[in-house]
Coordinates of C-alpha atoms in Angstrom, one line a residue:
Chain A
M1 CA -0.2 -0.2 0.4
I2 CA 1.7 3.5 -0.3
R3 CA 2.3 5.3 2.4
L4 CA 1.9 9.7 2.7
H5 CA 4.3 11.2 5.1
D6 CA 1.4 13.8 6.6
Y7 CA 0.4 16.3 8.2
P8 CA -2.7 17.4 9.0
P9 CA -3.3 21.2 9.3
S10 CA -0.8 21.7 6.0
G11 CA -2.7 22.2 2.7
N12 CA 0.2 21.3 0.7
C13 CA -0.7 17.7 2.3
Y14 CA -4.4 18.3 2.1
K15 CA -3.5 18.8 -2.1
V16 CA -3.3 14.8 -1.8
R17 CA -5.8 14.0 0.5
L18 CA -8.3 15.0 -1.8
L19 CA -6.6 13.8 -4.5
L20 CA -6.0 10.3 -2.9
A21 CA -9.9 10.0 -1.9
Q22 CA -11.1 11.7 -5.5
L23 CA -9.2 9.0 -7.6
G24 CA -10.0 6.1 -4.5
I25 CA -6.7 4.9 -3.8
P26 CA -6.1 3.2 -0.5
Y27 CA -3.1 5.0 1.6
E28 CA -2.0 4.6 4.8
R29 CA -0.7 8.1 6.8
V30 CA 3.1 8.6 8.9
E31 CA 1.8 12.0 10.6
W32 CA 5.0 14.7 11.2
D33 CA 4.5 17.3 13.6
T34 CA 6.0 19.8 11.4
R35 CA 5.4 22.6 13.8
A36 CA 7.2 20.5 16.7
G37 CA 10.2 20.0 14.7
E38 CA 9.4 16.2 13.4
T39 CA 10.5 17.2 9.8
H40 CA 13.7 18.2 11.2
T41 CA 14.9 15.3 12.7
P42 CA 17.6 13.0 11.1
E43 CA 14.8 10.0 10.8
F44 CA 12.7 12.0 8.8
L45 CA 15.7 13.5 6.6
R46 CA 16.5 11.0 5.2
I47 CA 12.9 10.8 3.8
N48 CA 13.2 14.6 2.4
P49 CA 17.0 16.1 3.0
A50 CA 13.9 19.3 2.0
G51 CA 12.2 18.9 5.9
K52 CA 9.2 19.1 4.1
V53 CA 6.0 17.5 3.8
P54 CA 4.0 15.5 2.0
V55 CA 6.0 12.7 0.5
L56 CA 4.4 9.8 -1.3
E57 CA 6.7 6.6 -0.6
T58 CA 5.2 4.1 -3.0
E59 CA 4.8 0.6 -2.2
G60 CA 8.3 -0.4 -3.6
G61 CA 9.9 2.0 -1.4
E62 CA 10.5 4.6 -3.9
L63 CA 10.1 8.4 -2.6
L64 CA 8.1 11.7 -3.7
A65 CA 8.7 15.3 -2.2
E66 CA 6.7 18.2 -3.5
S67 CA 3.1 18.7 -3.3
N68 CA 2.7 19.7 -7.4
A69 CA 4.6 16.8 -8.3
I70 CA 3.0 13.8 -6.6
L71 CA -0.9 15.4 -7.8
S72 CA 1.0 14.9 -11.2
Y73 CA 2.4 11.3 -10.7
L74 CA -1.1 10.0 -9.1
A75 CA -3.4 12.2 -11.4
E76 CA -1.8 10.0 -14.4
G77 CA -4.1 8.2 -16.6
T78 CA -7.2 9.8 -15.1
S79 CA -9.5 12.6 -15.8
L80 CA -8.0 14.8 -13.7
L81 CA -5.1 15.1 -15.9
P82 CA -5.8 16.2 -19.6
E83 CA -4.2 14.1 -22.4
G84 CA -4.1 17.4 -24.7
R85 CA -0.5 18.2 -25.1
F86 CA -1.1 22.0 -24.7
E87 CA -3.5 21.4 -21.6
R88 CA -1.7 19.4 -19.6
A89 CA 1.5 22.4 -19.7
Q90 CA -1.7 25.0 -18.7
V91 CA -2.0 22.7 -15.9
L92 CA 1.3 22.4 -15.3
R93 CA 1.3 26.4 -15.2
W94 CA -1.3 27.2 -13.4
M95 CA 0.9 24.4 -10.7
S96 CA 3.9 26.4 -11.0
F97 CA 1.7 29.6 -10.1
E98 CA 0.5 28.0 -7.3
G99 CA 4.3 27.2 -5.7
S100 CA 5.7 30.3 -7.1
I101 CA 3.0 32.7 -6.6
H102 CA -0.2 32.1 -4.7
Q103 CA 0.9 29.7 -1.8
P104 CA 4.3 32.1 -1.1
S105 CA 1.7 34.6 0.0
L106 CA -1.4 32.9 1.2
A107 CA -0.5 30.2 2.9
V108 CA 2.5 32.1 4.4
A109 CA 0.1 34.8 5.0
R110 CA -2.1 32.3 7.0
F111 CA 0.7 30.6 8.8
L112 CA 1.5 34.0 10.4
V113 CA -2.3 35.0 11.5
K114 CA -3.2 30.9 13.0
F115 CA 0.8 29.8 14.4
V116 CA 2.8 33.0 15.0
E117 CA 3.4 35.0 17.6
M118 CA 3.1 38.5 16.5
T119 CA 6.1 41.2 16.6
D120 CA 6.3 44.3 14.5
E121 CA 8.2 42.8 12.0
Y122 CA 5.6 39.7 11.7
R123 CA 2.9 42.0 11.2
A124 CA 4.6 44.1 8.4
M125 CA 5.5 40.5 6.8
L126 CA 1.8 39.8 7.4
R127 CA 0.8 43.3 5.5
Q128 CA 3.1 42.0 2.6
K129 CA 2.1 38.8 2.0
Q130 CA -1.5 40.0 2.0
K131 CA -0.9 42.8 -0.1
E132 CA 1.0 40.3 -3.1
G133 CA -1.9 37.4 -2.0
Y134 CA -4.9 39.8 -3.8
V135 CA -2.7 40.3 -6.6
A136 CA -2.8 36.3 -6.9
L137 CA -6.3 36.8 -6.0
E138 CA -7.5 39.7 -8.5
L139 CA -5.5 37.1 -11.6
M140 CA -7.2 33.8 -10.4
E141 CA -10.6 36.4 -10.5
G142 CA -10.3 37.6 -14.0
H143 CA -8.8 33.8 -15.1
L144 CA -12.2 32.5 -13.8
E145 CA -14.6 35.0 -14.7
G146 CA -16.6 32.8 -17.6
K147 CA -14.9 29.3 -17.2
D148 CA -16.2 26.4 -14.1
F149 CA -12.1 25.4 -13.9
F150 CA -8.8 26.6 -14.0
V151 CA -8.2 24.4 -17.2
G152 CA -10.1 23.8 -20.4
D153 CA -13.2 23.5 -18.4
C154 CA -12.4 20.7 -16.5
Y155 CA -11.7 19.5 -13.0
S156 CA -7.9 18.2 -12.2
I157 CA -4.7 18.9 -10.0
A158 CA -4.4 22.1 -11.5
D159 CA -8.0 23.0 -9.1
I160 CA -6.9 21.1 -6.7
A161 CA -3.7 22.3 -6.1
L162 CA -5.3 26.3 -6.0
Y163 CA -8.3 24.9 -4.0
A164 CA -6.0 24.4 -1.2
Y165 CA -4.7 27.5 0.0
T166 CA -7.8 29.6 -1.3
H167 CA -10.6 27.9 0.4
V168 CA -8.8 28.8 3.7
A169 CA -7.8 32.4 2.3
H170 CA -9.8 33.9 5.1
E171 CA -7.4 32.5 8.1
G172 CA -4.4 34.7 6.9
G173 CA -7.6 37.9 7.5
F174 CA -8.3 37.5 3.3
D175 CA -12.0 39.0 2.3
L176 CA -13.3 36.7 -0.6
R177 CA -16.0 39.1 -0.8
P178 CA -14.7 40.9 -3.8
F179 CA -13.8 37.8 -5.4
P180 CA -17.4 36.1 -6.3
A181 CA -15.7 34.0 -9.8
I182 CA -13.2 32.1 -7.0
R183 CA -16.4 31.8 -4.4
G184 CA -18.7 30.2 -7.0
W185 CA -15.4 27.8 -8.0
L186 CA -15.1 27.0 -4.2
E187 CA -18.5 26.2 -4.0
R188 CA -17.8 24.0 -7.3
L189 CA -15.1 22.5 -5.6
S190 CA -16.6 21.3 -2.9
A191 CA -19.2 20.0 -4.5
Q192 CA -17.2 17.2 -6.5
P193 CA -18.1 13.6 -6.2
K194 CA -15.9 12.2 -2.5
Y195 CA -14.6 15.3 -2.0
V196 CA -13.0 15.6 2.1
P197 CA -12.7 18.6 3.9
M198 CA -9.0 19.6 5.3
A199 CA -8.6 18.0 8.4
E200 CA -8.8 20.8 11.4
G201 CA -5.2 21.6 12.9
Chain B
M286 CA 6.6 30.0 -36.7
I287 CA 6.5 29.4 -32.4
R288 CA 7.4 32.7 -30.9
L289 CA 9.0 33.3 -27.6
H290 CA 7.6 36.4 -25.5
D291 CA 11.4 37.0 -23.5
Y292 CA 13.8 39.1 -21.8
P293 CA 17.5 37.8 -22.4
P294 CA 19.0 38.4 -19.0
S295 CA 16.3 36.5 -17.5
G296 CA 17.3 33.3 -16.1
N297 CA 13.3 32.4 -16.7
C298 CA 13.6 33.1 -20.5
Y299 CA 16.7 31.3 -20.5
K300 CA 15.8 27.9 -19.5
V301 CA 13.9 28.1 -22.4
R302 CA 15.6 29.7 -24.6
L303 CA 18.3 27.1 -24.5
L304 CA 15.7 23.9 -24.5
L305 CA 14.8 25.4 -28.4
A306 CA 18.3 25.7 -29.0
Q307 CA 19.3 22.1 -27.9
L308 CA 15.4 20.7 -29.8
G309 CA 16.8 22.4 -32.7
I310 CA 13.3 24.4 -33.1
P311 CA 13.4 27.6 -35.3
Y312 CA 11.7 30.4 -33.0
E313 CA 10.6 34.2 -33.4
R314 CA 11.5 36.7 -30.2
V315 CA 9.6 39.0 -29.3
E316 CA 11.8 41.1 -26.5
W317 CA 9.9 42.9 -23.6
D318 CA 11.9 45.4 -21.3
T319 CA 10.8 44.5 -17.8
R320 CA 13.1 46.7 -15.7
A321 CA 11.9 49.5 -18.5
G322 CA 7.8 47.8 -17.2
E323 CA 7.6 47.0 -20.3
T324 CA 5.8 44.0 -18.9
H325 CA 3.2 46.4 -17.5
T326 CA 1.5 47.8 -20.3
P327 CA -2.0 47.3 -21.4
E328 CA -0.4 45.1 -24.3
F329 CA 1.4 42.5 -22.1
L330 CA -0.7 41.8 -20.0
R331 CA -3.2 40.7 -23.2
I332 CA 0.0 38.2 -23.5
N333 CA -0.3 37.9 -19.3
P334 CA -2.5 39.2 -16.8
A335 CA 0.5 38.1 -13.8
G336 CA 3.0 40.4 -16.4
K337 CA 6.0 37.9 -16.7
V338 CA 8.0 36.7 -19.4
P339 CA 8.8 34.4 -21.0
V340 CA 5.3 33.4 -22.3
L341 CA 5.4 30.9 -25.8
E342 CA 3.3 32.0 -28.1
T343 CA 2.4 28.7 -30.3
E344 CA 1.1 28.8 -34.4
G345 CA -2.6 28.8 -33.3
G346 CA -1.5 32.0 -30.8
E347 CA -2.4 30.0 -27.9
L348 CA -0.4 31.3 -24.9
L349 CA 1.5 29.0 -22.2
A350 CA 3.2 31.1 -19.6
E351 CA 5.8 29.6 -16.4
S352 CA 9.4 28.9 -17.7
N353 CA 9.0 25.2 -16.1
A354 CA 5.9 24.5 -17.8
I355 CA 7.3 26.1 -21.2
L356 CA 10.1 23.8 -20.5
S357 CA 7.6 20.8 -19.9
Y358 CA 5.5 21.0 -23.4
L359 CA 8.4 21.7 -24.9
A360 CA 10.7 18.4 -24.0
E361 CA 7.2 16.4 -24.4
G362 CA 8.2 13.1 -26.7
T363 CA 12.0 14.0 -26.2
S364 CA 14.4 12.8 -24.1
L365 CA 14.6 14.9 -22.2
L366 CA 10.9 14.6 -20.4
P367 CA 11.6 10.9 -19.4
E368 CA 8.5 8.9 -20.3
G369 CA 8.6 6.5 -17.4
R370 CA 5.6 8.1 -14.4
F371 CA 8.2 7.9 -11.7
E372 CA 10.3 9.6 -13.0
R373 CA 8.7 12.4 -14.9
A374 CA 7.5 12.7 -11.5
Q375 CA 10.8 13.3 -10.0
V376 CA 11.7 15.7 -13.1
L377 CA 8.3 18.4 -11.8
R378 CA 9.5 17.4 -8.9
W379 CA 12.8 18.9 -9.2
M380 CA 11.0 22.2 -11.4
S381 CA 8.8 22.3 -8.1
F382 CA 12.6 23.2 -6.4
E383 CA 13.2 25.2 -8.5
G384 CA 10.7 27.4 -8.1
S385 CA 9.5 27.6 -4.5
I386 CA 13.0 27.2 -2.8
H387 CA 15.5 27.3 -5.4
Q388 CA 14.6 30.5 -7.7
P389 CA 13.0 32.8 -4.9
S390 CA 16.1 32.2 -2.7
L391 CA 19.2 32.1 -5.8
A392 CA 17.4 34.6 -8.2
V393 CA 16.0 37.1 -6.0
A394 CA 19.8 37.8 -4.8
R395 CA 20.8 38.1 -8.3
F396 CA 18.2 40.7 -9.1
L397 CA 19.3 42.6 -6.0
V398 CA 23.4 42.5 -6.7
K399 CA 22.8 43.8 -10.5
F400 CA 19.4 45.4 -10.4
V401 CA 19.2 47.0 -7.4
E402 CA 20.4 50.3 -6.0
M403 CA 21.3 48.9 -2.4
T404 CA 19.8 50.5 0.8
D405 CA 20.3 49.3 5.1
E406 CA 16.5 47.5 3.7
Y407 CA 17.9 45.9 0.6
R408 CA 21.3 44.7 2.6
A409 CA 19.1 42.7 4.9
M410 CA 16.8 41.1 1.9
L411 CA 20.2 40.5 0.5
R412 CA 21.6 38.4 3.7
Q413 CA 18.4 36.8 3.8
K414 CA 18.0 35.2 0.9
Q415 CA 21.5 34.6 0.6
K416 CA 21.6 32.4 3.4
E417 CA 18.0 31.1 2.1
G418 CA 20.1 29.9 -1.1
Y419 CA 23.0 28.2 0.2
V420 CA 20.7 26.0 2.1
A421 CA 19.0 25.4 -1.9
L422 CA 22.2 25.1 -2.3
E423 CA 23.4 22.1 -0.3
L424 CA 20.5 20.4 -0.7
M425 CA 21.4 20.3 -4.9
E426 CA 24.6 19.7 -3.6
G427 CA 23.6 16.0 -1.3
H428 CA 21.4 15.2 -4.6
L429 CA 24.2 15.5 -6.9
E430 CA 26.6 13.7 -4.9
G431 CA 27.9 10.5 -7.6
K432 CA 25.0 11.3 -10.0
D433 CA 25.4 12.7 -13.5
F434 CA 22.1 14.9 -13.7
F435 CA 19.2 15.3 -11.6
V436 CA 16.7 12.1 -12.4
G437 CA 17.6 9.0 -13.5
D438 CA 21.3 10.3 -14.3
C439 CA 19.6 11.5 -17.6
Y440 CA 20.3 15.4 -18.8
S441 CA 16.0 16.2 -18.7
I442 CA 14.1 19.6 -18.8
A443 CA 15.4 19.2 -14.5
D444 CA 18.1 20.0 -15.0
I445 CA 17.8 22.8 -17.9
A446 CA 15.7 24.5 -15.5
L447 CA 17.6 24.8 -12.1
Y448 CA 21.4 25.1 -14.2
A449 CA 19.9 29.3 -15.1
Y450 CA 20.1 30.6 -12.0
T451 CA 22.7 28.1 -10.8
H452 CA 25.5 29.1 -13.0
V453 CA 24.6 32.6 -11.9
A454 CA 24.7 32.1 -8.8
H455 CA 27.7 34.0 -8.7
E456 CA 26.2 37.2 -9.8
G457 CA 23.7 37.0 -6.2
G458 CA 27.3 36.9 -4.0
F459 CA 27.1 32.6 -4.3
D460 CA 30.4 31.1 -4.3
L461 CA 29.4 27.6 -4.8
R462 CA 33.9 26.1 -4.5
P463 CA 32.3 24.2 -1.3
F464 CA 29.6 22.7 -4.1
P465 CA 31.7 20.3 -6.3
A466 CA 29.2 18.1 -6.9
I467 CA 27.2 21.2 -8.3
R468 CA 30.5 22.3 -10.1
G469 CA 31.6 19.0 -12.2
W470 CA 27.4 18.8 -12.9
L471 CA 27.4 22.9 -14.3
E472 CA 30.2 21.8 -16.7
R473 CA 28.9 18.6 -18.1
L474 CA 25.7 20.9 -18.8
S475 CA 27.5 23.2 -20.8
A476 CA 29.0 20.7 -22.4
Q477 CA 26.0 19.6 -23.7
P478 CA 24.9 19.3 -27.4
K479 CA 23.8 22.7 -29.1
Y480 CA 24.4 24.2 -25.7
V481 CA 24.3 28.3 -25.4
P482 CA 25.0 30.9 -23.6
M483 CA 22.8 33.4 -21.9
A484 CA 22.5 36.5 -22.7
E485 CA 24.4 39.4 -21.1
G486 CA 22.5 41.9 -19.6

């Protein structure tokens, strides 16, 4: 059975759990408390030298890090990763956007609000992350206008990747009221078959 | 003919030019001076609302943003993107690492040193980016020990993605002397058939 090295409050781990549930793939979970430093122990660093969850472990014991790479690996051959060459590339494009623009602002803002004791320095960082996060949200809103999903009007792993930290954006202090296209898309996502919510933490 | 929306000093654009050269794909270039603000004009924002180069424009006029997505699109069906499902995922894993850990530190440090008039605030940011960049370099060094390339011991777009900002790391103040595996890998990369250097800017 495949194994997921996991931490429930992490949006990156949630992406993988949501996809595994929707694909009906059984798996076992190994939990590492990142906030307690468990992902920086020698034991975990053998699993991922970058000290990050999620990591997927195949039945053969092969290890795969980086949530969006795990999504691609699991979705290969299913409707959640389109066959067409250009559409596949667009899925990667939105996952790149998620990893390099969206997540560094929305996920970091959420982390600061939820888990960090505020200082002036952190408050300034939070303001900057919120500013960058609204830019990411505006790009998403503009793209989603008149569309049901991010790529080719089909539900794909690009949607799952972007859903993880968008649906908890309010936890980072973001107000989604000015983003009707995003709100409609969030509702469509949570209405997909075999949807599972994010664990609380 | 396909068209590349390009800015020569950008490592992200260089990734695409290097791959196009190595695959022998003819293309035309449209240059946008990001530092002069040309990627934030209404004309460019129609090409990419995120205001970033590179953007690939297909013969049919379809637009694809995000350098690593462009690499995947162009390399599909060639030896530079492995066929095997797990190896493909590892290529994505290293491109995700590049986009979310490597580039935000190494590329930003280079930008600060090369293009920004220093203030105390920028100096503090540069120190932080260099610290994070050395963490990324250590991860690369550890992975490359005993290996010729990042994935499956074959030259792939994961190597091209990571080469772009690593081979100019010194421009961001990084010293690669303590990283013999990276230095050997950089030499192997620049010795690949049809290699082209990065434009100066």
